[in-house]
Coordinates of C-alpha atoms in Angstrom, one line a residue:
Chain A
M1 CA -61.8 -25.3 -6.2
Q2 CA -60.0 -22.4 -7.9
N3 CA -61.5 -19.5 -6.4
D4 CA -59.5 -16.0 -7.8
E5 CA -61.0 -13.7 -5.3
V6 CA -59.7 -16.2 -2.3
I7 CA -56.1 -16.5 -3.9
W8 CA -55.9 -12.6 -4.1
Q9 CA -56.8 -12.1 -0.6
A10 CA -54.5 -14.5 0.5
I11 CA -51.5 -13.3 -1.5
R12 CA -51.9 -9.9 -1.4
H13 CA -53.0 -9.2 2.2
N14 CA -50.6 -11.7 3.9
H15 CA -47.6 -12.4 1.9
C16 CA -46.6 -13.0 -1.7
S17 CA -42.8 -13.7 -2.4
Y18 CA -43.1 -12.2 -5.9
M19 CA -43.9 -8.8 -4.8
A20 CA -41.6 -6.1 -4.9
K21 CA -42.2 -2.8 -3.3
I22 CA -39.9 0.2 -4.1
E23 CA -40.5 4.1 -3.7
T24 CA -42.1 4.4 -7.1
G25 CA -44.6 1.5 -6.8
I26 CA -45.7 -2.0 -6.1
F27 CA -44.1 -4.4 -8.7
C28 CA -44.6 -8.2 -9.5
R29 CA -41.4 -10.2 -10.1
N30 CA -43.4 -13.3 -11.4
P31 CA -41.8 -14.1 -14.8
Y32 CA -45.5 -14.8 -15.9
N33 CA -46.8 -11.3 -15.2
V34 CA -47.8 -9.3 -18.3
T35 CA -47.5 -5.7 -16.8
G36 CA -45.1 -6.1 -14.1
I37 CA -47.1 -4.5 -11.6
C38 CA -48.9 -6.1 -8.7
N39 CA -52.3 -6.1 -9.3
R40 CA -55.7 -7.6 -8.9
S41 CA -55.9 -8.1 -12.7
S42 CA -52.2 -8.4 -13.5
C43 CA -51.6 -11.3 -11.0
P44 CA -51.0 -14.5 -12.8
L45 CA -51.7 -16.5 -9.5
A46 CA -55.0 -14.8 -8.9
N47 CA -56.4 -15.0 -12.6
S48 CA -57.4 -18.4 -13.9
R49 CA -57.3 -17.3 -17.3
Y50 CA -54.2 -15.4 -18.2
A51 CA -51.8 -14.9 -21.0
T52 CA -48.3 -13.3 -21.5
I53 CA -45.6 -13.1 -23.9
R54 CA -42.1 -14.4 -23.0
D55 CA -39.0 -13.9 -24.8
H56 CA -36.6 -16.8 -25.3
D57 CA -33.5 -16.9 -27.2
G58 CA -34.9 -13.9 -29.2
F59 CA -38.1 -15.5 -30.1
F60 CA -41.1 -14.3 -28.7
Y61 CA -43.7 -17.0 -27.3
L62 CA -47.4 -16.4 -26.4
Y63 CA -48.2 -18.0 -23.2
M64 CA -51.8 -18.9 -22.2
K65 CA -53.3 -20.4 -19.1
T66 CA -56.9 -21.6 -18.6
I67 CA -59.0 -22.9 -15.9
E68 CA -59.6 -26.0 -17.6
R69 CA -56.1 -27.0 -16.8
A70 CA -55.6 -25.4 -13.4
H71 CA -55.5 -28.7 -11.8
M72 CA -52.3 -29.9 -14.1
P73 CA -49.7 -27.5 -13.1
K74 CA -47.2 -29.2 -15.6
N75 CA -49.3 -28.3 -18.4
L76 CA -50.8 -25.1 -17.2
W77 CA -49.3 -22.9 -19.7
E78 CA -49.8 -23.2 -23.6
R79 CA -46.9 -21.9 -25.4
I80 CA -47.2 -20.6 -29.0
K81 CA -44.2 -19.3 -30.9
L82 CA -44.9 -15.8 -32.6
P83 CA -43.7 -14.9 -35.9
R84 CA -40.8 -12.3 -36.1
N85 CA -42.8 -9.9 -38.2
Y86 CA -44.8 -7.5 -35.6
E87 CA -48.1 -7.5 -37.7
K88 CA -48.3 -11.1 -38.1
A89 CA -47.6 -11.5 -34.5
L90 CA -50.2 -9.1 -33.7
E91 CA -52.9 -11.0 -36.0
L92 CA -51.9 -14.0 -34.4
I93 CA -52.6 -12.9 -30.7
D94 CA -55.8 -11.2 -32.0
K95 CA -56.8 -14.8 -33.2
H96 CA -55.8 -16.7 -30.1
L97 CA -57.2 -14.3 -27.7
L98 CA -60.1 -13.8 -29.4
Y99 CA -63.0 -13.9 -26.9
W100 CA -60.9 -13.2 -23.9
P101 CA -61.3 -10.1 -21.8
K102 CA -60.4 -6.7 -23.6
L103 CA -57.9 -5.9 -21.1
L104 CA -56.1 -8.9 -21.4
Q105 CA -55.7 -8.5 -25.2
H106 CA -54.5 -4.9 -24.6
K107 CA -52.0 -5.6 -22.3
V108 CA -50.5 -8.5 -24.3
K109 CA -50.3 -6.4 -27.3
Q110 CA -48.8 -3.5 -25.3
R111 CA -46.1 -5.8 -24.1
L112 CA -45.4 -7.4 -27.6
T113 CA -44.7 -3.9 -28.8
K114 CA -42.3 -3.0 -26.0
M115 CA -40.5 -6.2 -26.5
T116 CA -39.9 -5.9 -30.2
Q117 CA -38.5 -2.4 -29.5
I118 CA -36.2 -3.7 -26.7
R119 CA -35.0 -6.3 -29.3
I120 CA -34.2 -3.9 -31.8
R121 CA -32.6 -1.7 -29.4
T122 CA -30.4 -4.6 -28.0
R123 CA -29.2 -5.7 -31.6
K124 CA -28.3 -2.0 -32.5
L125 CA -26.2 -1.8 -29.3
N126 CA -24.5 -5.0 -29.8
L127 CA -23.1 -3.5 -32.9
K128 CA -21.6 -0.7 -31.5
T129 CA -18.4 -0.9 -28.9
R130 CA -19.6 -0.7 -25.3
E131 CA -16.6 -0.2 -22.5
K132 CA -16.8 -2.9 -20.0
V133 CA -16.2 -1.9 -16.3
M134 CA -13.6 -4.2 -14.7
T135 CA -13.5 -4.3 -11.0
M136 CA -10.4 -5.0 -9.0
A137 CA -10.3 -6.7 -5.6
R138 CA -10.8 -4.2 -2.7
R139 CA -7.6 -5.8 -1.0
D140 CA -5.6 -4.8 -4.3
I141 CA -7.2 -1.2 -4.4
K142 CA -6.1 -0.8 -0.9
R143 CA -2.7 -2.2 -1.2
E144 CA -1.6 -0.1 -4.4
P145 CA -1.3 3.2 -2.9
R146 CA 0.7 1.7 0.2
R147 CA 3.1 0.1 -2.0
E148 CA 3.7 3.1 -4.3
E149 CA 4.3 5.3 -1.4
K150 CA 7.1 2.8 -0.3
A151 CA 8.3 2.7 -3.8
L152 CA 8.5 6.6 -4.0
K153 CA 10.6 6.8 -0.7
A154 CA 12.8 4.0 -2.1
A155 CA 13.4 5.6 -5.6
Q156 CA 14.8 8.8 -4.2
L157 CA 14.0 10.5 -7.5
E158 CA 15.6 13.8 -7.1
K159 CA 18.8 12.2 -6.0
S160 CA 19.0 9.5 -8.9
I161 CA 18.1 12.2 -11.6
E162 CA 20.7 14.5 -10.3
T163 CA 23.1 11.6 -10.4
E164 CA 22.3 10.9 -13.9
L165 CA 22.5 14.4 -15.0
L166 CA 25.8 14.5 -13.6
E167 CA 27.3 11.4 -15.1
R168 CA 26.0 13.0 -18.6
L169 CA 27.8 16.0 -17.7
M170 CA 30.7 14.2 -16.9
K171 CA 30.6 12.1 -20.0
G172 CA 30.8 15.3 -22.0
V173 CA 27.2 14.7 -23.5
Y174 CA 26.3 18.5 -23.0
P175 CA 28.0 20.9 -25.6
K176 CA 30.5 22.8 -24.1
I177 CA 29.1 26.1 -25.2
L178 CA 26.8 26.1 -22.1
D179 CA 28.2 27.5 -18.8
Y180 CA 29.5 24.8 -17.0
P181 CA 32.7 23.9 -19.2
E182 CA 35.0 25.2 -16.6
L183 CA 33.6 23.0 -13.9
V184 CA 34.0 20.0 -16.3
Q185 CA 37.4 21.0 -17.2
K186 CA 38.1 21.2 -13.3
E187 CA 37.2 17.7 -12.8
V188 CA 38.9 16.6 -15.9
E189 CA 42.0 18.6 -14.8
V190 CA 42.1 17.2 -11.5
E191 CA 41.9 13.6 -12.6
E192 CA 44.5 14.3 -14.9
E193 CA 46.9 15.4 -12.3
E194 CA 46.2 12.4 -10.3
E195 CA 47.1 10.2 -13.6
E196 CA 50.5 12.0 -13.8
E197 CA 51.4 11.9 -10.5
E198 CA 51.1 8.0 -10.7
E199 CA 53.0 7.9 -13.9
E200 CA 55.9 9.7 -12.1
E201 CA 55.9 7.1 -9.5
P202 CA 58.1 3.9 -9.9
E203 CA 56.4 1.4 -12.2
I204 CA 55.4 -1.1 -9.3
E205 CA 53.0 1.3 -7.9
Y206 CA 51.8 2.8 -11.2
V207 CA 50.5 -0.7 -11.9
E208 CA 48.3 -0.6 -8.9
G209 CA 47.0 2.8 -9.7
Y210 CA 46.2 1.7 -13.2
D211 CA 44.0 -1.0 -11.8
E212 CA 42.1 1.5 -9.9
L213 CA 41.4 3.8 -12.8
L214 CA 40.3 0.6 -14.8
E215 CA 37.7 0.0 -12.2
E216 CA 36.6 3.5 -12.8
V217 CA 36.4 2.8 -16.3
E218 CA 34.5 -0.8 -15.9
E219 CA 32.0 1.1 -13.5
D220 CA 31.5 3.7 -15.9
I221 CA 30.7 0.9 -18.7
E222 CA 28.3 -1.0 -15.9
D223 CA 26.5 2.4 -15.5
F224 CA 26.6 2.7 -19.0
Y225 CA 24.6 -0.7 -19.5
G226 CA 22.5 -0.1 -16.6
G227 CA 20.8 2.9 -18.2
F228 CA 20.8 1.3 -21.5
Q229 CA 18.1 3.1 -23.3
S230 CA 19.3 6.6 -22.2
K231 CA 22.7 6.0 -23.1
E232 CA 22.0 5.1 -26.5
S233 CA 19.8 8.1 -27.1
H234 CA 22.3 10.2 -25.7
L235 CA 25.2 8.6 -27.5
D236 CA 23.2 9.5 -30.8
N237 CA 22.9 13.0 -29.4
D238 CA 26.7 13.0 -28.8
D239 CA 27.6 12.5 -32.2
D240 CA 25.2 15.4 -33.3
Y241 CA 26.5 17.5 -31.1
D242 CA 29.9 17.1 -32.2
F243 CA 28.8 18.8 -35.4
E244 CA 27.0 21.8 -33.7
D245 CA 30.4 22.5 -32.1
D246 CA 32.0 23.2 -35.8
E247 CA 28.9 25.3 -36.7
D248 CA 27.7 27.5 -33.7
G249 CA 24.3 29.0 -33.7
E250 CA 22.9 27.0 -36.4
E251 CA 19.3 26.3 -36.3
Q252 CA 18.0 23.2 -35.0
V253 CA 16.4 22.0 -38.2
V254 CA 19.7 22.4 -40.1
I255 CA 21.5 20.4 -37.7
H256 CA 18.6 17.8 -37.6
K257 CA 19.1 17.3 -41.4
K258 CA 22.9 17.0 -41.1
G259 CA 22.7 14.7 -38.5
R260 CA 20.6 12.4 -40.2
A261 CA 22.8 12.7 -43.5
L262 CA 26.1 12.1 -41.7
K263 CA 24.8 9.2 -39.7
K264 CA 26.6 6.0 -40.9
F265 CA 26.0 3.9 -38.0
D266 CA 23.3 2.5 -35.7
G267 CA 23.0 3.2 -32.2
N268 CA 23.8 -0.3 -31.4
G269 CA 27.0 -0.4 -33.5
K270 CA 28.4 2.6 -31.7
S271 CA 27.8 1.1 -28.4
K272 CA 29.3 -2.1 -29.4
K273 CA 32.4 -0.2 -30.6
K274 CA 32.7 1.5 -27.4
S275 CA 32.6 -1.7 -25.6
K276 CA 34.9 -3.2 -27.9
V277 CA 37.5 -0.4 -27.2
V278 CA 37.2 -1.1 -23.2
V279 CA 37.8 -5.0 -24.0
E280 CA 41.0 -4.0 -25.9
V281 CA 42.1 -2.0 -22.9
E282 CA 41.7 -4.9 -20.6
Q283 CA 43.5 -7.4 -22.6
D284 CA 46.5 -5.3 -24.0
D285 CA 49.1 -4.4 -21.1
G286 CA 51.0 -2.3 -23.6
D287 CA 49.9 0.7 -25.1
T288 CA 47.2 1.2 -22.5
R289 CA 47.9 4.8 -21.3
Q290 CA 47.3 6.4 -24.6
I291 CA 44.0 4.6 -25.0
L292 CA 43.1 5.6 -21.5
K293 CA 43.8 9.3 -22.5
S294 CA 41.7 9.2 -25.4
L295 CA 38.7 7.7 -23.3
K296 CA 39.2 10.5 -20.8
L297 CA 37.7 12.9 -23.7
Chain B
M1 CA -7.7 -15.0 46.9
G2 CA -4.0 -16.0 46.8
F3 CA -1.3 -14.2 45.3
K4 CA -1.5 -13.8 41.6
R5 CA 1.3 -16.1 40.4
K6 CA 3.5 -14.7 37.8
K7 CA 3.0 -16.7 34.7
G8 CA 6.8 -16.6 34.2
D9 CA 7.1 -19.4 36.6
G10 CA 8.4 -22.9 35.6
D11 CA 5.2 -24.4 35.3
G12 CA 3.8 -21.7 33.0
E13 CA 7.0 -22.1 30.7
E14 CA 6.6 -25.7 30.4
M15 CA 3.1 -25.5 29.5
E16 CA 3.9 -22.8 27.1
S17 CA 6.6 -25.1 25.3
E18 CA 4.1 -27.9 25.2
V19 CA 1.2 -25.7 24.1
R20 CA 3.5 -24.2 21.1
G21 CA 4.8 -27.6 20.4
R22 CA 8.4 -26.5 20.2
P23 CA 11.5 -28.4 21.1
S24 CA 11.6 -28.2 24.8
F25 CA 14.3 -25.9 25.7
N26 CA 16.5 -26.1 28.5
T27 CA 14.2 -24.9 31.4
A28 CA 16.8 -23.0 32.8
E29 CA 17.3 -21.0 29.8
R30 CA 13.6 -20.4 29.4
R31 CA 13.4 -19.1 33.0
N32 CA 15.6 -16.2 32.0
V33 CA 13.1 -15.2 29.1
I34 CA 9.9 -13.9 30.3
L35 CA 7.9 -12.7 27.8
P36 CA 6.2 -9.5 28.8
S37 CA 2.7 -10.5 27.1
M38 CA 2.6 -13.2 29.7
I39 CA 2.1 -10.9 32.7
K40 CA -1.3 -10.2 33.6
N41 CA -0.7 -7.0 35.9
K42 CA -0.4 -4.2 33.5
D43 CA 2.0 -2.2 35.7
K44 CA 4.5 -4.7 36.1
R45 CA 4.2 -5.8 32.3
A46 CA 4.6 -2.2 31.4
K47 CA 7.8 -2.0 33.5
V48 CA 9.2 -5.1 32.4
Y49 CA 8.5 -4.4 28.7
A50 CA 10.3 -1.0 28.9
K51 CA 13.0 -2.5 30.8
Q52 CA 13.6 -5.1 27.9
K53 CA 13.5 -2.1 25.3
H54 CA 15.9 -0.3 27.1
E55 CA 18.5 -3.4 27.3
K56 CA 18.0 -3.8 23.7
K57 CA 18.8 -0.3 22.8
V58 CA 21.7 0.0 24.8
E59 CA 22.9 -3.3 23.3
K60 CA 22.4 -1.9 19.8
Q61 CA 24.1 1.3 20.8
K62 CA 27.2 -0.7 22.2
K63 CA 27.4 -2.5 18.8
I64 CA 27.2 0.7 16.8
K65 CA 29.9 2.2 18.8
A66 CA 32.2 -0.6 18.7
R67 CA 31.7 -0.8 15.0
D68 CA 32.6 2.7 14.3
A69 CA 35.5 2.8 16.8
A70 CA 37.2 0.0 14.7
E71 CA 36.6 1.7 11.5
K72 CA 38.2 4.7 12.8
Q73 CA 41.1 2.8 14.3
A74 CA 41.6 1.0 11.0
L75 CA 41.4 4.2 9.1
E76 CA 44.0 5.9 11.5
L77 CA 46.5 2.8 11.4
G78 CA 46.2 3.3 7.3
E79 CA 44.6 -0.3 7.1
E80 CA 41.4 -1.3 5.1
P81 CA 38.3 -0.5 7.5
P82 CA 36.3 -3.4 8.3
Q83 CA 33.4 -4.0 5.4
K84 CA 30.5 -1.8 5.9
M85 CA 27.4 -4.1 5.9
V86 CA 24.5 -3.6 3.5
P87 CA 21.2 -3.4 4.7
K88 CA 18.8 -5.7 3.0
T89 CA 16.5 -3.7 0.6
I90 CA 13.7 -4.9 -1.3
E91 CA 15.5 -4.1 -4.4
N92 CA 18.6 -5.9 -3.0
T93 CA 16.5 -9.0 -2.4
R94 CA 14.4 -8.9 -5.5
E95 CA 13.9 -12.3 -6.9
A96 CA 16.0 -13.1 -9.7
D97 CA 14.6 -12.4 -13.1
E98 CA 15.9 -14.2 -16.1
T99 CA 14.8 -11.7 -18.3
V100 CA 16.9 -9.1 -17.0
C101 CA 18.9 -7.5 -20.0
R102 CA 22.6 -8.1 -20.0
P103 CA 25.1 -6.0 -21.8
D104 CA 26.3 -8.7 -24.1
D105 CA 23.0 -10.0 -25.1
E106 CA 23.1 -10.6 -29.0
E107 CA 19.3 -11.2 -29.0
L108 CA 18.4 -8.5 -27.2
F109 CA 20.4 -6.3 -30.1
A110 CA 18.6 -8.2 -32.8
D111 CA 15.4 -7.6 -31.1
I112 CA 15.8 -3.9 -30.9
D113 CA 16.8 -3.6 -34.5
A114 CA 13.8 -5.4 -35.3
D115 CA 11.1 -3.7 -33.3
E116 CA 8.4 -0.9 -33.8
F117 CA 10.2 1.9 -32.5
N118 CA 13.1 1.9 -34.6
P119 CA 12.2 4.3 -37.1
V120 CA 11.4 6.6 -34.6
L121 CA 14.5 6.0 -32.4
R122 CA 17.0 6.2 -35.2
R123 CA 15.3 9.4 -36.3
E124 CA 14.0 8.5 -39.5
V125 CA 10.4 9.8 -38.3
T126 CA 10.1 12.4 -35.8
P127 CA 7.4 11.5 -33.4
K128 CA 3.9 13.0 -33.7
V129 CA 1.6 12.5 -30.9
L130 CA -2.2 12.7 -30.7
I131 CA -4.0 13.1 -27.5
T132 CA -7.5 12.4 -26.7
T133 CA -9.7 11.4 -24.0
C134 CA -12.4 8.8 -23.4
R135 CA -16.0 9.3 -24.0
F136 CA -16.9 11.1 -20.9
N137 CA -15.0 14.1 -20.2
S138 CA -14.2 15.3 -16.7
T139 CA -13.2 18.2 -14.7
R140 CA -9.7 17.4 -14.2
G141 CA -9.1 16.1 -17.7
P142 CA -8.4 19.3 -19.6
A143 CA -6.0 20.6 -17.4
F144 CA -3.9 17.7 -17.4
I145 CA -4.3 17.3 -21.2
S146 CA -2.9 20.8 -21.6
E147 CA 0.2 20.0 -19.4
L148 CA 0.6 16.6 -21.4
Q149 CA 0.8 18.7 -24.5
S150 CA 3.3 21.2 -22.9
V151 CA 5.5 18.3 -22.0
I152 CA 5.4 16.3 -25.4
P153 CA 6.4 18.5 -28.1
N154 CA 4.6 18.0 -31.4
S155 CA 1.4 16.9 -29.8
D156 CA -2.1 17.4 -30.7
Y157 CA -5.3 17.3 -28.8
R158 CA -8.7 16.2 -30.4
K159 CA -11.8 15.9 -28.6
R160 CA -13.0 12.4 -28.4
G161 CA -16.9 12.6 -29.4
T162 CA -18.0 9.2 -29.8
Y163 CA -15.7 7.5 -32.0
D164 CA -14.6 4.0 -31.6
L165 CA -11.2 3.6 -30.9
K166 CA -10.3 1.6 -33.7
K167 CA -11.4 4.1 -35.9
I168 CA -9.6 6.7 -34.2
V169 CA -6.4 4.6 -34.6
E170 CA -7.1 4.4 -38.2
Y171 CA -7.6 8.2 -38.6
A172 CA -4.3 8.8 -36.9
K173 CA -2.6 6.2 -39.1
K174 CA -4.1 8.2 -42.1
K175 CA -2.8 11.4 -40.6
D176 CA 0.8 10.1 -40.1
Y177 CA 0.9 10.1 -36.2
T178 CA 3.5 8.1 -34.5
S179 CA 1.5 7.5 -31.2
L180 CA -1.9 8.1 -29.9
I181 CA -2.5 8.8 -26.1
V182 CA -5.8 8.1 -24.6
V183 CA -6.3 9.6 -21.2
H184 CA -9.1 7.8 -19.4
T185 CA -11.0 9.5 -16.6
N186 CA -12.8 7.7 -13.7
R187 CA -14.8 9.7 -11.2
R188 CA -13.8 12.8 -12.5
E189 CA -10.1 12.0 -12.6
P190 CA -7.7 11.0 -15.1
D191 CA -7.3 7.3 -14.4
A192 CA -5.6 5.5 -17.1
L193 CA -3.3 6.3 -19.9
L194 CA -3.6 4.0 -23.0
I195 CA -0.6 4.6 -25.3
I196 CA -0.9 3.2 -28.7
G197 CA 2.2 3.1 -31.2
L198 CA 1.3 3.7 -34.9
P199 CA 1.4 2.2 -37.4
N200 CA 1.2 -1.2 -35.8
G201 CA 3.0 -0.6 -32.7
P202 CA 2.4 -2.0 -29.3
T203 CA -0.5 -0.8 -26.9
A204 CA 0.2 -0.1 -23.6
H205 CA -2.3 0.4 -20.9
F206 CA -1.1 2.2 -17.8
K207 CA -3.0 2.9 -14.5
L208 CA -2.4 6.6 -13.6
S209 CA -2.5 7.6 -10.1
N210 CA -1.0 10.4 -8.0
L211 CA -1.5 13.2 -10.4
V212 CA -0.2 16.6 -9.3
L213 CA -0.7 19.3 -11.6
R214 CA 1.6 22.1 -12.2
K215 CA -0.4 24.8 -10.3
D216 CA -0.5 22.3 -7.3
I217 CA 3.4 22.1 -7.1
K218 CA 5.2 24.5 -4.8
N219 CA 7.7 26.8 -6.5
H220 CA 7.0 25.3 -9.9
G221 CA 8.6 26.6 -12.8
N222 CA 7.2 27.1 -16.3
P223 CA 8.5 24.9 -18.9
T224 CA 10.1 26.4 -22.1
S225 CA 9.3 24.6 -25.6
H226 CA 12.8 23.3 -26.1
E227 CA 12.9 19.5 -26.9
P228 CA 13.5 17.8 -23.6
E229 CA 16.1 15.3 -22.6
L230 CA 15.0 12.1 -21.5
V231 CA 16.1 10.1 -18.2
L232 CA 15.1 6.5 -18.3
N233 CA 15.8 4.8 -15.1
N234 CA 15.7 1.1 -14.0
F235 CA 14.2 -0.6 -16.9
T236 CA 16.2 -3.7 -16.5
T237 CA 14.1 -6.5 -17.7
R238 CA 13.2 -7.2 -21.5
L239 CA 9.8 -6.0 -20.7
G240 CA 11.1 -3.0 -19.0
N241 CA 13.4 -2.4 -21.9
R242 CA 10.3 -2.4 -24.2
V243 CA 8.4 -0.2 -22.2
G244 CA 11.4 2.2 -21.9
R245 CA 11.8 2.4 -25.5
F246 CA 8.1 3.1 -26.1
F247 CA 8.5 6.1 -23.7
Q248 CA 11.5 7.1 -25.7
S249 CA 9.5 6.9 -29.0
L250 CA 7.2 9.6 -27.9
F251 CA 9.7 12.1 -27.7
P252 CA 11.9 13.7 -30.3
Q253 CA 15.4 12.2 -30.4
E254 CA 17.3 15.5 -30.5
P255 CA 17.2 17.1 -27.1
N256 CA 17.8 20.6 -27.0
F257 CA 20.3 21.0 -24.4
R258 CA 20.1 24.6 -24.2
G259 CA 16.6 24.5 -23.2
R260 CA 17.8 22.3 -20.0
R261 CA 14.5 20.4 -19.9
V262 CA 14.5 16.9 -18.4
V263 CA 11.8 14.4 -18.5
T264 CA 12.3 11.4 -16.2
F265 CA 10.6 8.0 -16.2
H266 CA 12.0 6.2 -13.1
N267 CA 10.9 2.6 -12.7
Q268 CA 11.1 1.6 -9.1
R269 CA 9.1 -1.9 -8.0
D270 CA 7.0 -1.6 -11.3
F271 CA 6.0 1.9 -10.5
I272 CA 6.9 4.4 -13.1
F273 CA 7.3 7.7 -11.7
F274 CA 7.1 10.6 -14.0
R275 CA 9.0 13.7 -13.5
H276 CA 9.5 17.1 -15.4
H277 CA 12.1 19.4 -14.5
R278 CA 14.0 22.5 -15.3
R279 CA 17.6 22.4 -14.7
Y280 CA 19.5 25.3 -13.1
I281 CA 23.2 25.7 -13.7
F282 CA 25.2 23.1 -12.1
D283 CA 26.4 24.3 -8.6
V284 CA 29.9 23.6 -7.1
K285 CA 29.8 22.5 -3.7
E286 CA 32.6 22.1 -1.2
D287 CA 32.3 18.6 -0.2
K288 CA 34.4 16.3 2.3
Q289 CA 34.9 13.1 0.9
S290 CA 36.5 10.3 3.1
G291 CA 37.8 7.3 1.8
A292 CA 36.0 7.6 -1.4
K293 CA 37.3 7.9 -4.9
G294 CA 39.1 11.1 -3.8
K295 CA 42.2 9.4 -2.5
D296 CA 43.4 12.2 -0.7
G297 CA 40.4 12.5 1.6
V298 CA 40.7 16.2 1.6
A299 CA 37.8 18.9 0.9
K300 CA 36.9 18.3 -2.7
E301 CA 34.9 20.3 -4.9
R302 CA 31.8 18.5 -6.2
V303 CA 29.3 19.5 -8.7
K304 CA 25.9 19.4 -8.4
P305 CA 22.8 19.9 -10.5
R306 CA 19.9 21.8 -9.3
L307 CA 16.4 21.0 -10.2
Q308 CA 13.2 22.9 -10.4
E309 CA 10.2 20.8 -10.9
C310 CA 7.6 22.2 -13.5
G311 CA 4.7 20.0 -15.2
P312 CA 2.7 17.7 -13.9
S313 CA 4.1 14.6 -11.8
F314 CA 2.3 11.2 -11.7
T315 CA 2.9 7.7 -11.2
L316 CA 2.1 4.9 -14.0
K317 CA 1.8 1.3 -13.5
L318 CA 1.8 -1.2 -16.4
V319 CA -1.3 -3.2 -16.8
T320 CA -1.3 -4.8 -20.0
L321 CA 1.0 -4.6 -23.1
Q322 CA -0.5 -5.5 -26.3
H323 CA 1.3 -6.3 -29.3
G324 CA -0.6 -4.6 -32.1
T325 CA -2.6 -1.7 -32.1
F326 CA -5.7 -1.6 -29.7
D327 CA -7.9 -4.6 -30.0
T328 CA -9.1 -6.3 -26.9
K329 CA -10.9 -9.2 -28.3
G330 CA -8.6 -10.4 -31.1
G331 CA -5.3 -9.0 -30.0
E332 CA -2.3 -10.8 -28.7
F333 CA -1.1 -9.7 -25.3
E334 CA 2.4 -9.5 -24.5
W335 CA 2.2 -8.9 -20.9
V336 CA -1.1 -8.9 -18.7
H337 CA -1.3 -8.0 -15.0
K338 CA -2.8 -10.6 -13.2
P339 CA -3.6 -10.8 -9.4
E340 CA -1.5 -14.0 -8.7
M341 CA 1.4 -12.2 -10.0
D342 CA 1.5 -10.2 -6.8
T343 CA 1.9 -13.1 -4.5
S344 CA 5.3 -12.5 -3.9
R345 CA 6.8 -9.0 -2.4
R346 CA 10.0 -9.6 -4.0
R347 CA 8.9 -10.0 -7.7
F348 CA 8.9 -7.4 -10.2
F349 CA 8.4 -7.4 -13.9
L350 CA 9.7 -4.1 -15.2

């Protein structure tokens, strides 16, 4: 026989697996519970006449259980689909729960209200964009800073930046107005002296020296392609600054315009040109000296 | 109890080799090699281990000395010194990548001609950058943003509000911006950088780490407002090339060399280090170089640029690169970082 009181005593005072005790109160995790609180009047197990509203696929269903079906657990809950319209749903609930205890009716209607509000809110939210939190494995989170540190040490940033700037200085990217032209000239002079010395020597030895110079040039070109993008940008600058030399102290804006107007090539073209020059040097054995000198700026 | 038998005896060794499943060595050989870990007595074990280490060290020093002596001798005789051994580094032993840009690649040039950064890089359009944040602001955010503004010329900052990112992209397009930077914060620290090229440029999502603001750098300098010079190091593969050009497109293409500002993006093992320096005049240093390009081997003057760091410094790591503007659902991703790409320590993508 179904005795609600006995069931309640057994459940509440011994153990109910649906009960969840939190600091704010005692809750019932049973999906058929109307209010969600663990109460004598809200427990679906301890009340043989009970009703709930549950949500399935966006539709609300009214679930009812009566004591007549208490012995058939499979057919225990009777399900009625509620209309989308809130008022019509309320009327339907009134009709079905007509002679049921007032408390239950009230609680069921409250639940319906709440769930419609939730439904409206979810649909509004889905229209907006929400940020999704992506997680990364803890192993990766720990590994990254370690690898970053090692990469930093391997990078030798200051050294590489300094070498890059030096190279640009040697290539003559920086305009000669700035205060290190003497240094650049010195370097160029030193190199030119070496060249001349080699020229004076007998031919056989000069050929060897020439090879070494070629290596220098080749290395330049390799570096050139190693830092491809940077070279591209600085090459364009190169041209612009040729013009700046002629007109000292002009404003940036003017130079910019002139640069644009006078540009007849594209960055890649220039780079190709330069590479072609080198190729000629390699193949020709004849007029190499003069071409080399022109390369040396 | 009997004596404690040292495990380094014949029996122990044979057993050990069986246990380890190795091909059986000559037991005579094995007798010489006593693993210190096999000795149970701590005192004795420590002594044996120390002795082994010492022997190894002495051997190594001998080798180094011999090498140095040979080199010196060869130099004095005027011959070629023996080849210097190159240590293996991760960069040396990097997995060969077929997408590394080669200097003679026609396809590369064609691609570069046709890509989205071309208008900016060819100076048809001056870059104009819009900086904004994610929806929730943080403590360190505004400081970082103001520093970013000082680094990138021609940049504006707008507060985020709760606009959709796609709407912001449209707004920026209307106002003729060339790129949009979104600084994303997590746990009150800037965490990620989303750089979107406009009008239909790629979207790059970077993870930001190790941020050091200007005030936290010792002896920092204050940047001027001249256009900076760019240094992009080590972007070798096609993907790296693209990312490098992306960074290039943020800055105007006419650096004002008078201002002596350098902005560096250095790629090392897929970490992009950002630094912002102010150059001093180039220093001349007396420097002795032997056997290098200076054929005399005499004291040679070397020019060295001196740098003063100013501005923020941080590290970026590429997470995703998307072809169009920001569209996570429908967009076409060129490159996405997946954890399975991390399985090899010698494989890098940039």
